[in-house]
C-alpha atoms as an extended CHARMM CRD file, in Angstrom:
* protein
*
       127  EXT
         1         1  MET       CA             11.8610000000      -14.3580000000       -3.9600000000  PROA      1               0.0000000000
         2         2  GLY       CA             10.0080000000      -12.7030000000       -6.8630000000  PROA      2               0.0000000000
         3         3  SER       CA              7.7320000000       -9.7000000000       -6.9850000000  PROA      3               0.0000000000
         4         4  LEU       CA              4.9850000000       -9.6970000000       -4.3840000000  PROA      4               0.0000000000
         5         5  ARG       CA              2.5550000000       -8.0080000000       -6.7710000000  PROA      5               0.0000000000
         6         6  GLN       CA              0.7980000000       -9.8050000000       -9.5880000000  PROA      6               0.0000000000
         7         7  CYS       CA             -0.6110000000       -8.6050000000      -12.8690000000  PROA      7               0.0000000000
         8         8  SER       CA             -3.9090000000       -6.7220000000      -12.4720000000  PROA      8               0.0000000000
         9         9  ARG       CA             -5.5020000000       -8.4790000000      -15.4450000000  PROA      9               0.0000000000
        10        10  SER       CA             -8.0830000000      -11.0630000000      -14.4160000000  PROA      10              0.0000000000
        11        11  ALA       CA             -6.8870000000      -14.6540000000      -14.1960000000  PROA      11              0.0000000000
        12        12  CYS       CA             -3.2570000000      -13.6440000000      -14.8150000000  PROA      12              0.0000000000
        13        13  GLN       CA             -0.8880000000      -15.0290000000      -12.1940000000  PROA      13              0.0000000000
        14        14  ARG       CA              2.3580000000      -13.6270000000      -13.6480000000  PROA      14              0.0000000000
        15        15  PRO       CA              4.4920000000      -11.2050000000      -11.5990000000  PROA      15              0.0000000000
        16        16  ALA       CA              3.9930000000       -7.5160000000      -12.3350000000  PROA      16              0.0000000000
        17        17  VAL       CA              6.8320000000       -5.6400000000      -14.0670000000  PROA      17              0.0000000000
        18        18  ALA       CA              5.1010000000       -2.4230000000      -15.1730000000  PROA      18              0.0000000000
        19        19  THR       CA              2.5950000000        0.1040000000      -13.8620000000  PROA      19              0.0000000000
        20        20  LEU       CA             -0.0860000000        1.6250000000      -16.0690000000  PROA      20              0.0000000000
        21        21  THR       CA             -1.5300000000        5.0430000000      -15.2430000000  PROA      21              0.0000000000
        22        22  TYR       CA             -4.1910000000        6.9110000000      -17.1900000000  PROA      22              0.0000000000
        23        23  VAL       CA             -4.0390000000       10.7070000000      -17.5430000000  PROA      23              0.0000000000
        24        24  TYR       CA             -7.6090000000       11.3950000000      -18.5770000000  PROA      24              0.0000000000
        25        25  ALA       CA             -7.1390000000       15.1560000000      -19.0590000000  PROA      25              0.0000000000
        26        26  ASP       CA             -4.4800000000       14.5000000000      -21.7240000000  PROA      26              0.0000000000
        27        27  SER       CA             -6.0160000000       11.3010000000      -23.1750000000  PROA      27              0.0000000000
        28        28  THR       CA             -2.7390000000        9.5600000000      -22.4100000000  PROA      28              0.0000000000
        29        29  ALA       CA             -1.8100000000        6.1870000000      -20.9380000000  PROA      29              0.0000000000
        30        30  VAL       CA              1.6040000000        6.0610000000      -19.2340000000  PROA      30              0.0000000000
        31        31  LEU       CA              3.2610000000        2.6470000000      -19.0190000000  PROA      31              0.0000000000
        32        32  GLY       CA              6.4400000000        2.5940000000      -16.9660000000  PROA      32              0.0000000000
        33        33  PRO       CA              8.4820000000        0.4840000000      -14.5470000000  PROA      33              0.0000000000
        34        34  LEU       CA              6.6870000000       -1.0890000000      -11.5950000000  PROA      34              0.0000000000
        35        35  ALA       CA              5.8460000000        1.6130000000       -9.0640000000  PROA      35              0.0000000000
        36        36  THR       CA              7.3780000000        1.3280000000       -5.6140000000  PROA      36              0.0000000000
        37        37  TYR       CA              3.9380000000        1.2710000000       -3.9980000000  PROA      37              0.0000000000
        38        38  ALA       CA              0.6130000000       -0.0140000000       -5.2960000000  PROA      38              0.0000000000
        39        39  GLU       CA             -1.6230000000        3.0270000000       -5.5720000000  PROA      39              0.0000000000
        40        40  PRO       CA             -5.2970000000        3.4300000000       -6.3740000000  PROA      40              0.0000000000
        41        41  HSD       CA             -6.1910000000        4.1130000000      -10.0110000000  PROA      41              0.0000000000
        42        42  THR       CA             -3.0400000000        2.4280000000      -11.3240000000  PROA      42              0.0000000000
        43        43  TYR       CA             -2.6940000000       -1.0510000000      -12.7660000000  PROA      43              0.0000000000
        44        44  ASP       CA              0.2520000000       -3.4250000000      -12.3950000000  PROA      44              0.0000000000
        45        45  LEU       CA              0.9160000000       -5.4560000000      -15.5530000000  PROA      45              0.0000000000
        46        46  CYS       CA              3.0950000000       -8.4370000000      -16.3760000000  PROA      46              0.0000000000
        47        47  ALA       CA              5.5250000000       -8.2350000000      -19.3040000000  PROA      47              0.0000000000
        48        48  LEU       CA              3.0900000000       -9.9430000000      -21.6910000000  PROA      48              0.0000000000
        49        49  HSD       CA              0.1590000000       -7.6290000000      -20.9540000000  PROA      49              0.0000000000
        50        50  ALA       CA              2.4050000000       -4.5480000000      -20.9210000000  PROA      50              0.0000000000
        51        51  GLU       CA              3.6510000000       -5.4740000000      -24.4000000000  PROA      51              0.0000000000
        52        52  ARG       CA              0.1170000000       -6.0440000000      -25.7530000000  PROA      52              0.0000000000
        53        53  LEU       CA             -1.3660000000       -2.8510000000      -24.2590000000  PROA      53              0.0000000000
        54        54  THR       CA             -3.7680000000       -0.9870000000      -26.5330000000  PROA      54              0.0000000000
        55        55  VAL       CA             -5.6340000000        2.2450000000      -25.7760000000  PROA      55              0.0000000000
        56        56  PRO       CA             -8.8540000000        3.7940000000      -27.1110000000  PROA      56              0.0000000000
        57        57  ARG       CA             -8.7860000000        5.5260000000      -30.4800000000  PROA      57              0.0000000000
        58        58  GLY       CA             -7.4620000000        9.0830000000      -30.1460000000  PROA      58              0.0000000000
        59        59  TRP       CA             -5.4110000000        8.2710000000      -27.0410000000  PROA      59              0.0000000000
        60        60  GLU       CA             -1.6250000000        8.2880000000      -26.8740000000  PROA      60              0.0000000000
        61        61  VAL       CA              0.6010000000        5.7300000000      -25.1190000000  PROA      61              0.0000000000
        62        62  LEU       CA              3.7280000000        6.9910000000      -23.3920000000  PROA      62              0.0000000000
        63        63  ARG       CA              6.0090000000        3.9640000000      -22.8880000000  PROA      63              0.0000000000
        64        64  LEU       CA              8.8790000000        4.4150000000      -20.4690000000  PROA      64              0.0000000000
        65        65  THR       CA             11.8120000000        1.9930000000      -20.4870000000  PROA      65              0.0000000000
        66        66  LEU       CA             10.9480000000       -1.2060000000      -18.6380000000  PROA      66              0.0000000000
        67        67  PRO       CA             13.4980000000       -3.3160000000      -16.7520000000  PROA      67              0.0000000000
        68        68  GLU       CA             14.8500000000       -6.4430000000      -18.4300000000  PROA      68              0.0000000000
        69        69  THR       CA             14.1250000000       -8.6980000000      -15.4390000000  PROA      69              0.0000000000
        70        70  VAL       CA             11.4710000000       -8.9880000000      -12.7560000000  PROA      70              0.0000000000
        71        71  PRO       CA             12.4410000000       -6.8850000000       -9.7130000000  PROA      71              0.0000000000
        72        72  GLU       CA             13.5340000000       -8.9420000000       -6.7220000000  PROA      72              0.0000000000
        73        73  HSD       CA             11.8430000000       -8.4470000000       -3.3670000000  PROA      73              0.0000000000
        74        74  ASN       CA             14.2120000000       -7.2320000000       -0.6890000000  PROA      74              0.0000000000
        75        75  SER       CA             13.5020000000       -8.8350000000        2.6940000000  PROA      75              0.0000000000
        76        76  ASP       CA             15.2020000000       -5.8460000000        4.3730000000  PROA      76              0.0000000000
        77        77  ASP       CA             12.1780000000       -3.7170000000        3.4060000000  PROA      77              0.0000000000
        78        78  LEU       CA              9.8140000000       -6.0050000000        5.2930000000  PROA      78              0.0000000000
        79        79  LEU       CA             12.1290000000       -6.1560000000        8.3120000000  PROA      79              0.0000000000
        80        80  ALA       CA             12.4260000000       -2.3480000000        8.3930000000  PROA      80              0.0000000000
        81        81  LEU       CA              8.6330000000       -2.0430000000        8.3160000000  PROA      81              0.0000000000
        82        82  ALA       CA              8.2570000000       -4.5700000000       11.1540000000  PROA      82              0.0000000000
        83        83  ASP       CA             10.8580000000       -2.6880000000       13.2300000000  PROA      83              0.0000000000
        84        84  ALA       CA              9.0580000000        0.6310000000       12.6590000000  PROA      84              0.0000000000
        85        85  VAL       CA              5.7600000000       -0.9020000000       13.8220000000  PROA      85              0.0000000000
        86        86  ARG       CA              7.4150000000       -2.3240000000       16.9410000000  PROA      86              0.0000000000
        87        87  GLU       CA              8.9730000000        1.0660000000       17.7720000000  PROA      87              0.0000000000
        88        88  ALA       CA              5.6600000000        2.8510000000       17.3410000000  PROA      88              0.0000000000
        89        89  ALA       CA              3.9280000000        0.3290000000       19.6020000000  PROA      89              0.0000000000
        90        90  ALA       CA              6.6150000000        0.6890000000       22.2840000000  PROA      90              0.0000000000
        91        91  GLU       CA              6.2530000000        4.4740000000       22.5550000000  PROA      91              0.0000000000
        92        92  PRO       CA              3.9350000000        5.4830000000       25.4050000000  PROA      92              0.0000000000
        93        93  VAL       CA              0.7460000000        7.2480000000       24.4030000000  PROA      93              0.0000000000
        94        94  VAL       CA              0.4170000000       10.5570000000       26.2290000000  PROA      94              0.0000000000
        95        95  GLU       CA             -3.0610000000       12.0310000000       26.1480000000  PROA      95              0.0000000000
        96        96  GLN       CA             -3.1100000000       15.7910000000       26.5360000000  PROA      96              0.0000000000
        97        97  PRO       CA             -6.2710000000       17.5030000000       27.7670000000  PROA      97              0.0000000000
        98        98  THR       CA             -7.5050000000       19.8040000000       25.0340000000  PROA      98              0.0000000000
        99        99  GLY       CA             -8.7800000000       22.5240000000       27.3450000000  PROA      99              0.0000000000
       100       100  LYS       CA            -11.8050000000       23.0350000000       25.1450000000  PROA      100             0.0000000000
       101       101  ARG       CA            -15.1560000000       23.8640000000       26.6960000000  PROA      101             0.0000000000
       102       102  GLY       CA            -17.0890000000       20.7030000000       27.4070000000  PROA      102             0.0000000000
       103       103  SER       CA            -14.0720000000       18.4090000000       27.1060000000  PROA      103             0.0000000000
       104       104  LYS       CA            -13.8720000000       15.4750000000       29.4720000000  PROA      104             0.0000000000
       105       105  ALA       CA            -10.8960000000       13.9610000000       31.2250000000  PROA      105             0.0000000000
       106       106  PRO       CA             -9.5300000000       10.7270000000       29.7220000000  PROA      106             0.0000000000
       107       107  MET       CA            -11.4900000000        7.6470000000       30.7680000000  PROA      107             0.0000000000
       108       108  GLU       CA             -9.9940000000        5.2560000000       33.2570000000  PROA      108             0.0000000000
       109       109  PRO       CA             -9.4340000000        1.6910000000       32.0490000000  PROA      109             0.0000000000
       110       110  PRO       CA            -11.9850000000       -0.9020000000       33.2250000000  PROA      110             0.0000000000
       111       111  ALA       CA            -11.2260000000       -2.8680000000       36.3710000000  PROA      111             0.0000000000
       112       112  GLY       CA             -9.0260000000       -5.8770000000       35.7020000000  PROA      112             0.0000000000
       113       113  VAL       CA             -7.0660000000       -4.2890000000       32.8440000000  PROA      113             0.0000000000
       114       114  THR       CA             -3.3660000000       -4.1280000000       33.5400000000  PROA      114             0.0000000000
       115       115  GLY       CA             -0.3110000000       -3.0130000000       31.6270000000  PROA      115             0.0000000000
       116       116  PRO       CA              0.3450000000       -0.0640000000       29.3380000000  PROA      116             0.0000000000
       117       117  ARG       CA             -2.2990000000        0.9630000000       26.8390000000  PROA      117             0.0000000000
       118       118  ARG       CA             -1.2670000000        0.1640000000       23.2600000000  PROA      118             0.0000000000
       119       119  GLY       CA             -3.9620000000        1.2730000000       20.8950000000  PROA      119             0.0000000000
       120       120  HSD       CA             -7.6810000000        0.6740000000       20.9180000000  PROA      120             0.0000000000
       121       121  LEU       CA             -7.6780000000       -3.1020000000       21.4980000000  PROA      121             0.0000000000
       122       122  ARG       CA             -7.3680000000       -4.5140000000       24.9960000000  PROA      122             0.0000000000
       123       123  ILE       CA             -7.5110000000       -7.9400000000       26.6010000000  PROA      123             0.0000000000
       124       124  LEU       CA             -9.9970000000       -8.1990000000       29.4350000000  PROA      124             0.0000000000
       125       125  ARG       CA             -9.5020000000      -10.9430000000       31.9730000000  PROA      125             0.0000000000
       126       126  GLU       CA            -12.6220000000      -12.8930000000       32.9720000000  PROA      126             0.0000000000
       127       127  PRO       CA            -13.3720000000      -12.8280000000       36.7220000000  PROA      127             0.0000000000
């Protein structure tokens, strides 16, 4: 399975291999290997667009060594994330009274709701 992220350039469907970050204070564009996580204010580029990158006049491009091949997606990462979500959902939520002036006791669930509370969404049975 290839990279899950695609090139940020419009209409480009190629897999991303590099991440572009602008450092405005230094008038520098940093082009390096694909970041582990997609972050705001960064751009993922395919090999073609990374190679053709140009910057405004007066700016500098810092090119870090790019990998020779497209990084492979590891299914273990997705399974580990799914397991972490399941563990977090299985832990009971304990609400502690804050003891602040004007605080109210936790609300009781509506009639007809059964089972442990797991977040803010609940299934209500119709009478």
